Short mmCIF file of C-alpha atoms (C1' of nucleotides) and ligand atoms in Angstrom, two decimals:
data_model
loop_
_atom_site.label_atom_id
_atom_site.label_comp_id
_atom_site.label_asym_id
_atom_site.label_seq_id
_atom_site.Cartn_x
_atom_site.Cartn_y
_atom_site.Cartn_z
CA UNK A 1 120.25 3.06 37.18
CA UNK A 2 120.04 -0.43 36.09
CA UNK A 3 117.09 0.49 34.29
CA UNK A 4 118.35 0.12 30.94
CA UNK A 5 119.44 -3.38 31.61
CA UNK A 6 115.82 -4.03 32.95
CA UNK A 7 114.61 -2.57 29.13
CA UNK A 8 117.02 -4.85 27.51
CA UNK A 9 116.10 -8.24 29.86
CA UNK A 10 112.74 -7.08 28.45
CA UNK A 11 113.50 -6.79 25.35
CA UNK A 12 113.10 -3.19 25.00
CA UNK A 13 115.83 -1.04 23.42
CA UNK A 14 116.93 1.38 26.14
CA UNK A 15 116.40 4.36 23.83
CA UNK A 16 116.43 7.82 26.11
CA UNK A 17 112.48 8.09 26.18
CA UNK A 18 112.13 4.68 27.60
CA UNK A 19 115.37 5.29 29.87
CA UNK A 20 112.99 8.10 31.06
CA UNK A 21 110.08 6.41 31.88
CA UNK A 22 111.10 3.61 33.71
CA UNK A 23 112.66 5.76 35.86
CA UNK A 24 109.46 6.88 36.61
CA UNK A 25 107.80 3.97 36.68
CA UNK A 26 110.18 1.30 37.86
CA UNK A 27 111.55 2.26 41.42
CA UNK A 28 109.65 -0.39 42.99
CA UNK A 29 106.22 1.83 44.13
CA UNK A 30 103.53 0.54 42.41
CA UNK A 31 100.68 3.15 41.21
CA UNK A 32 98.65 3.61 39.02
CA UNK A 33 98.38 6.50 36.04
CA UNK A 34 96.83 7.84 32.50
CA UNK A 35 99.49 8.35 29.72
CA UNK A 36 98.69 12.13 30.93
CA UNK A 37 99.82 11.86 34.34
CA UNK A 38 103.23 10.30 33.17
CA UNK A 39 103.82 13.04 30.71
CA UNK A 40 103.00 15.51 33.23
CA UNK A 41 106.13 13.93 35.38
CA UNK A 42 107.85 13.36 32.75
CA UNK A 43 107.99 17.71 32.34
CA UNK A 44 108.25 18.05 36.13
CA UNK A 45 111.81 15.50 35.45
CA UNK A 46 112.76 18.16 33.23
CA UNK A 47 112.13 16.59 29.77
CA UNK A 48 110.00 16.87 27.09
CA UNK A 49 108.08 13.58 25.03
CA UNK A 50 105.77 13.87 22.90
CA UNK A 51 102.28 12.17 23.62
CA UNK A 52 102.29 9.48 20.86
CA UNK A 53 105.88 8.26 22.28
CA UNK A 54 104.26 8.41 25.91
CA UNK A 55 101.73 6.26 24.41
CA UNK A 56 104.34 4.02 22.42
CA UNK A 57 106.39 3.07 25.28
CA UNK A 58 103.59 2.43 27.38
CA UNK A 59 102.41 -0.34 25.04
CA UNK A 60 105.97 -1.81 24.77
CA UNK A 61 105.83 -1.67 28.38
CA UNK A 62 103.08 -3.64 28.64
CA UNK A 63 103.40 -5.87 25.95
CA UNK A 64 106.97 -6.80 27.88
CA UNK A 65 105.15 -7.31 30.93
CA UNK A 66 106.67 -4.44 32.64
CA UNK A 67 103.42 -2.65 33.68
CA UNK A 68 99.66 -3.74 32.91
CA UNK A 69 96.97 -1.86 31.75
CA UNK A 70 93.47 -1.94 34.09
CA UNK A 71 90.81 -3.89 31.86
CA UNK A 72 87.73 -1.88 30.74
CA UNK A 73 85.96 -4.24 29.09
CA UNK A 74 84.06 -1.70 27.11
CA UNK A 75 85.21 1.10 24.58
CA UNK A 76 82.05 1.75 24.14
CA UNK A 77 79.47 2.57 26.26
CA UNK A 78 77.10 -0.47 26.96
CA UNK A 79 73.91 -0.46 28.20
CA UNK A 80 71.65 -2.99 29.93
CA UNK A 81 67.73 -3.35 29.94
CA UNK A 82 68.53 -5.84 33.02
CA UNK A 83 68.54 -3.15 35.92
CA UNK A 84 68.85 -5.42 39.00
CA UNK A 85 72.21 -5.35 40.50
CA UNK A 86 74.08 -8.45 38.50
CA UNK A 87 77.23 -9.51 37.59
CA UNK A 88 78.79 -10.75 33.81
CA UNK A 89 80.39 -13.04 31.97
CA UNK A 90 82.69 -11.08 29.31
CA UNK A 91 83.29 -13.03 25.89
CA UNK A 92 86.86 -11.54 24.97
CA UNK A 93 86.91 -12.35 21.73
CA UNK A 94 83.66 -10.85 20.97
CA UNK A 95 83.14 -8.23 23.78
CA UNK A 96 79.94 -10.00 24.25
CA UNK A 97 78.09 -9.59 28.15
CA UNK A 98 76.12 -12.41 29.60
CA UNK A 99 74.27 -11.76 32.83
CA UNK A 100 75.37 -13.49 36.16
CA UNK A 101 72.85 -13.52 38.87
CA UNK A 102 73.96 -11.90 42.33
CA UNK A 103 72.95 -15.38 43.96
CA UNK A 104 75.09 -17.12 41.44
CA UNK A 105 78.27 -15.45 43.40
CA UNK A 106 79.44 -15.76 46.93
CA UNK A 107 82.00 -13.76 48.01
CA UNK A 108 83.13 -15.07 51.30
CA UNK A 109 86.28 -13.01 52.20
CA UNK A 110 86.31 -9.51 51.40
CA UNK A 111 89.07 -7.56 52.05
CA UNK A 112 89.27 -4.77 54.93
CA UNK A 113 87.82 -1.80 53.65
CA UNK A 114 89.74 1.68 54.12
CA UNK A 115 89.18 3.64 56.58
CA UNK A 116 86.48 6.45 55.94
CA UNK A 117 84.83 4.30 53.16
CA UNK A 118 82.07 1.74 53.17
CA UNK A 119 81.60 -1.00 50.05
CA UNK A 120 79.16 0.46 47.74
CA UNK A 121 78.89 -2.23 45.78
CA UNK A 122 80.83 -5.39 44.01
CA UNK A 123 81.22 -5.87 40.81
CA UNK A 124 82.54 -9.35 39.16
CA UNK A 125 83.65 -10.04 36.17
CA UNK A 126 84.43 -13.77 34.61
CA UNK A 127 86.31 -13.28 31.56
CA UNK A 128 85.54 -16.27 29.13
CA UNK A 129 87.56 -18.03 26.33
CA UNK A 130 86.80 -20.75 23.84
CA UNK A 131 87.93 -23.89 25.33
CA UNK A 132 90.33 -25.00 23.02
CA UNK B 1 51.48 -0.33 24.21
CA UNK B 2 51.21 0.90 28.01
CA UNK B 3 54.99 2.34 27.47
CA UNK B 4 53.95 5.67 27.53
CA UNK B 5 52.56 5.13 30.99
CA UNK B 6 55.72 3.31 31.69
CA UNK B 7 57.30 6.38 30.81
CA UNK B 8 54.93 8.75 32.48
CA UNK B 9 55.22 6.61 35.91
CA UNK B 10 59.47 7.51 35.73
CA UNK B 11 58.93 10.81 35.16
CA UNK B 12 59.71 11.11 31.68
CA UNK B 13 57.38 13.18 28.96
CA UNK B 14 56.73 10.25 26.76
CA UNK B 15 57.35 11.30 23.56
CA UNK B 16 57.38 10.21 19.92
CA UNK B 17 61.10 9.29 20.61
CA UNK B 18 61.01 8.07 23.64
CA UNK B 19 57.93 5.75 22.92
CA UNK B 20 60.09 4.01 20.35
CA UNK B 21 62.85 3.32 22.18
CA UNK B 22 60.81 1.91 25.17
CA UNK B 23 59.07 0.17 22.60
CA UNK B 24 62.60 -1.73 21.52
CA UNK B 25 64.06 -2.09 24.78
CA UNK B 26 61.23 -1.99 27.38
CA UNK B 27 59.35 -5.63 26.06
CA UNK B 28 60.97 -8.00 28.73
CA UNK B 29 63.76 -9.20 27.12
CA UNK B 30 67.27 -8.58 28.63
CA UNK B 31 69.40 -7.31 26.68
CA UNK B 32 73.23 -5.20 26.26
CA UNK B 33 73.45 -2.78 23.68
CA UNK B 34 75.38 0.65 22.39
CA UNK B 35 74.18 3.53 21.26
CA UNK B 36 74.93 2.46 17.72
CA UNK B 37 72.97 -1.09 18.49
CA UNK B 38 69.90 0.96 19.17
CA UNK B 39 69.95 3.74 16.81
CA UNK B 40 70.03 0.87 14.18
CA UNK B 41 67.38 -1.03 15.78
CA UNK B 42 65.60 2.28 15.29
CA UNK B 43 66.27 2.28 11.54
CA UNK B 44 64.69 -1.24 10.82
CA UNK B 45 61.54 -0.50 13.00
CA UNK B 46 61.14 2.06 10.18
CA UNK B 47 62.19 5.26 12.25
CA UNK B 48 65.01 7.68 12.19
CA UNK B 49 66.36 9.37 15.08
CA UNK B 50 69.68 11.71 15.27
CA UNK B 51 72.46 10.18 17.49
CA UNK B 52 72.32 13.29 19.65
CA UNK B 53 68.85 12.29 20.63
CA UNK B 54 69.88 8.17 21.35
CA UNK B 55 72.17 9.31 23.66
CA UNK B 56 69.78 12.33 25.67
CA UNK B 57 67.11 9.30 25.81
CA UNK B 58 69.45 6.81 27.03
CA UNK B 59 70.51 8.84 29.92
CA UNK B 60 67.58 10.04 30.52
CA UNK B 61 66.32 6.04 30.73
CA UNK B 62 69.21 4.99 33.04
CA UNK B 63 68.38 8.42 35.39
CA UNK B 64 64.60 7.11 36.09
CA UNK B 65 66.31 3.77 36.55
CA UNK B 66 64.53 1.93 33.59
CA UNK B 67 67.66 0.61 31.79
CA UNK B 68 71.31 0.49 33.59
CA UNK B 69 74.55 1.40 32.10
CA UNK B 70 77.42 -1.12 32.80
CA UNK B 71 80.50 0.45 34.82
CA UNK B 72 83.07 0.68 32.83
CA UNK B 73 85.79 2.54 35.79
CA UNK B 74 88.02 4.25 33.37
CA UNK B 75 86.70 6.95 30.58
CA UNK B 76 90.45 7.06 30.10
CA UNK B 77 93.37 4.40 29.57
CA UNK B 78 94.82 3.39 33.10
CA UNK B 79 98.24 1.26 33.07
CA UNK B 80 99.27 -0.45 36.66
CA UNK B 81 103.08 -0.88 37.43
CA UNK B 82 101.79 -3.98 39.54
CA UNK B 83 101.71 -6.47 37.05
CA UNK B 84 100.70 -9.51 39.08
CA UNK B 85 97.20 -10.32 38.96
CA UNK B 86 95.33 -8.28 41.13
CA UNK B 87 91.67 -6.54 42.52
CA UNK B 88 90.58 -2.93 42.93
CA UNK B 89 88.97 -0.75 44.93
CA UNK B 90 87.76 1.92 42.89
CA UNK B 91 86.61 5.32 44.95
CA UNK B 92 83.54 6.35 43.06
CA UNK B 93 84.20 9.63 43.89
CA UNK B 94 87.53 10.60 42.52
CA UNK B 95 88.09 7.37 39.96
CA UNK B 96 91.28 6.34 42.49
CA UNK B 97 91.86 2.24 42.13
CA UNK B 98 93.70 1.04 45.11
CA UNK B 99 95.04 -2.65 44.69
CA UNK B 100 93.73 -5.26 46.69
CA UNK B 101 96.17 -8.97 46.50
CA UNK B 102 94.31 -11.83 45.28
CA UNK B 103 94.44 -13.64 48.48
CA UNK B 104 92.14 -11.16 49.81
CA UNK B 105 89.35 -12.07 47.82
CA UNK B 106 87.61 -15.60 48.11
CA UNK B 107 84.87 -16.47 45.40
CA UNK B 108 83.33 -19.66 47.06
CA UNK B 109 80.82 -20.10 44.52
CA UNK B 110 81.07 -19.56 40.80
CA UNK B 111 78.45 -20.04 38.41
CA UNK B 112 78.45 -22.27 35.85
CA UNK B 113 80.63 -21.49 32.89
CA UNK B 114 79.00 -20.99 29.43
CA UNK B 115 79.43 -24.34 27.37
CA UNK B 116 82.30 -24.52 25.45
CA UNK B 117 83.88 -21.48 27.03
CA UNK B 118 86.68 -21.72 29.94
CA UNK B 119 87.30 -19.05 32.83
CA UNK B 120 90.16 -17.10 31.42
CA UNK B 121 90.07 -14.76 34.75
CA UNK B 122 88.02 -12.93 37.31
CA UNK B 123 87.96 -9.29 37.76
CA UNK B 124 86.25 -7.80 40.95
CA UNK B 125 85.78 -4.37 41.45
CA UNK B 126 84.75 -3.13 45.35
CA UNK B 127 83.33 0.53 44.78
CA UNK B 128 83.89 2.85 47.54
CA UNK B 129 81.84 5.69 48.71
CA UNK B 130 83.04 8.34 51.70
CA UNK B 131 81.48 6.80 54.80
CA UNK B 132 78.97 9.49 55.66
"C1'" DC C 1 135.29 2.16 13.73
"C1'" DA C 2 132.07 2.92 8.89
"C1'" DA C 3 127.87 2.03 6.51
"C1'" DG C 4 123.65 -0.11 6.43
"C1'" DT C 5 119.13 -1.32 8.44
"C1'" DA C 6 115.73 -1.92 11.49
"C1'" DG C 7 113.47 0.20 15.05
"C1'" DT C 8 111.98 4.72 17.31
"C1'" DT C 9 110.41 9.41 17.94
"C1'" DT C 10 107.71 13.20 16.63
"C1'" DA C 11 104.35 16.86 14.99
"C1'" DG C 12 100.45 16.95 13.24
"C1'" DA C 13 96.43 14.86 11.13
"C1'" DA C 14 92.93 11.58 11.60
"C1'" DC C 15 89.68 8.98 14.12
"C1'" DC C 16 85.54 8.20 16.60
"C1'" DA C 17 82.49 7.92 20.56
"C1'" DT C 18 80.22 11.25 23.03
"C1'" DT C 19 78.77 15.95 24.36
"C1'" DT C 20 77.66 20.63 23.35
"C1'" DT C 21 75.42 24.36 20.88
"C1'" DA C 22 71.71 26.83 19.53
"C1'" DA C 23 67.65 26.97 16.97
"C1'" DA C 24 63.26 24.85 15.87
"C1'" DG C 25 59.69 21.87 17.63
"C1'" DT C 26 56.50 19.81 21.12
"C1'" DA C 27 54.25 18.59 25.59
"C1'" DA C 28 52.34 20.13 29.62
"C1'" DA C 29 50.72 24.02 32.52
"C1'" DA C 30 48.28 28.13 33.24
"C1'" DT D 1 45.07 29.57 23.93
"C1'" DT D 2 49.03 31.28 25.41
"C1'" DT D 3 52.94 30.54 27.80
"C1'" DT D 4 56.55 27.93 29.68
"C1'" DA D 5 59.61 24.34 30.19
"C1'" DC D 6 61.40 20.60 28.02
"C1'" DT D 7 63.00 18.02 23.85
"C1'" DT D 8 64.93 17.10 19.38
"C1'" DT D 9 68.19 17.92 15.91
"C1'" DA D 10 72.17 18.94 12.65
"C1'" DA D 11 76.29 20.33 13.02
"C1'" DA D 12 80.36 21.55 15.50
"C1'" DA D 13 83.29 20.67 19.28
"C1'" DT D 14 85.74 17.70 22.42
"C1'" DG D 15 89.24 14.68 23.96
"C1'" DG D 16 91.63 10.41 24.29
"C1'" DT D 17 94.05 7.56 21.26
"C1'" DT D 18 96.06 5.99 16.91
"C1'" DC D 19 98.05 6.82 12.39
"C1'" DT D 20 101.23 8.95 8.99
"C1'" DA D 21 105.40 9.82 7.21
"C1'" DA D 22 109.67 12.01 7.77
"C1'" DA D 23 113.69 12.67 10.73
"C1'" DC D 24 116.45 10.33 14.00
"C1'" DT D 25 119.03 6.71 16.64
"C1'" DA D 26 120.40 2.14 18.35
"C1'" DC D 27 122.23 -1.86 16.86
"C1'" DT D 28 124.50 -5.02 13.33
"C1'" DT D 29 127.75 -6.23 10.02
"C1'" DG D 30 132.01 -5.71 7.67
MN1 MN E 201 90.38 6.65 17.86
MN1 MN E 202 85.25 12.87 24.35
ZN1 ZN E 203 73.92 -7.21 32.28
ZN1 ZN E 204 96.28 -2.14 40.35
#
DNA sequence: CAAGTAGTTTAGAACCATTTTAAAGTAAAA
DNA sequence: TTTTACTTTAAAATGGTTCTAAACTACTTG
């Protein structure tokens, strides 16, 4: 595999855990996985890593741009007093939620929804940042 | 107050706990909060109330529908080896994201963006539920 | 190649938000 | 009033993630 020229382009020492991994992770399928799942395949390739590595690569991963991580937007769980159906602004540097009125939105093309499922509901987010 | 009808009229036994919280949270004001937020708001109105009990009130609120909690898809870290900038579809049932392109989604109208603040991104989230 | 050094892996401990446990307390029902 | 179901609580448990610090390994330099 040319996998451990993709870690150095990346600037990622190809070290044998990492060599692992993206041969998990980069043959071109894209998915979508907990640092659990991957050590779980990372046993069923026949190795053994250790948690805090799975979690160590996966940050130099994505701090090289290799993978992403979904956004949560909360560590914490947040509540809301507001309980109309509503969409936010999140501050990033503060975490902060601002409420976004439904009517303030219009979605006009929605993508195709799979087959056996209905759209239970949208939710937006407009992530904010000082301007300059 | 009238909160402990409030509380009476969702279902709720309105007790000495309970009354306080709707007290803080149920006065008109929108607000976002944690757990924490609250259980210190507590502690200045000049009551004390164990962390255990913040939390069985809160859910208890957000079952009768008086306060919502915001969605936060992922209890758990969830990386993405499609690292272009993308939209989900999240089944509600099992936590699955499937990835929907960008040029799926069209946001015709945007609301205003907070003063001194620029849109750093938009995240939207389609929630699926088994048709049927 | 050495030898040095900077970066990496690891087991295990720590962290921390949230839930569970189980016992004592309280509100509503009978 | 007595009973019953529900609620509160301190403390322990849980579980995902990060930290610690020691062993290891990839790269650099001579
Ligand atoms: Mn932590
Ligand atoms: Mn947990
Ligand atoms: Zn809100
Ligand atoms: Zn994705």
């Amino acid at each position: 595999m040319d996998n451990k020229i993709k870690l150095r382009n990346a600037g990622l020492r190809p070290t044998k855990q990492r060599i692992i991994i993206a041969d998990i992770l980069l043959n071109g399928f894209n998915r979508h996985f907990t640092a659990e799942n991957l050590q779980n395949e990372i046993s069923i390739s026949g190795n053994k890593m250790s948690i805090a590595t799975v979690y160590n690569c996966l940050k130099k991963f994505k701090n090289a741009g290799l993978i992403k991580q979904v956004e949560s937007y909360t560590d914490t769980a947040i509540f809301d007093t507001n309980n109309v159906s509503h969409h936010h602004f999140l501050n990033e540097e503060t975490g902060e939620l601002i409420d976004i009125d439904n009517n303030e939105i219009n979605l006009i093309k929605l993508p195709d929804i799979p087959k056996g499922f209905i759209n239970s509901g949208v939710d937006v987010i407009i992530k904010l940042k000082k301007n300059n």
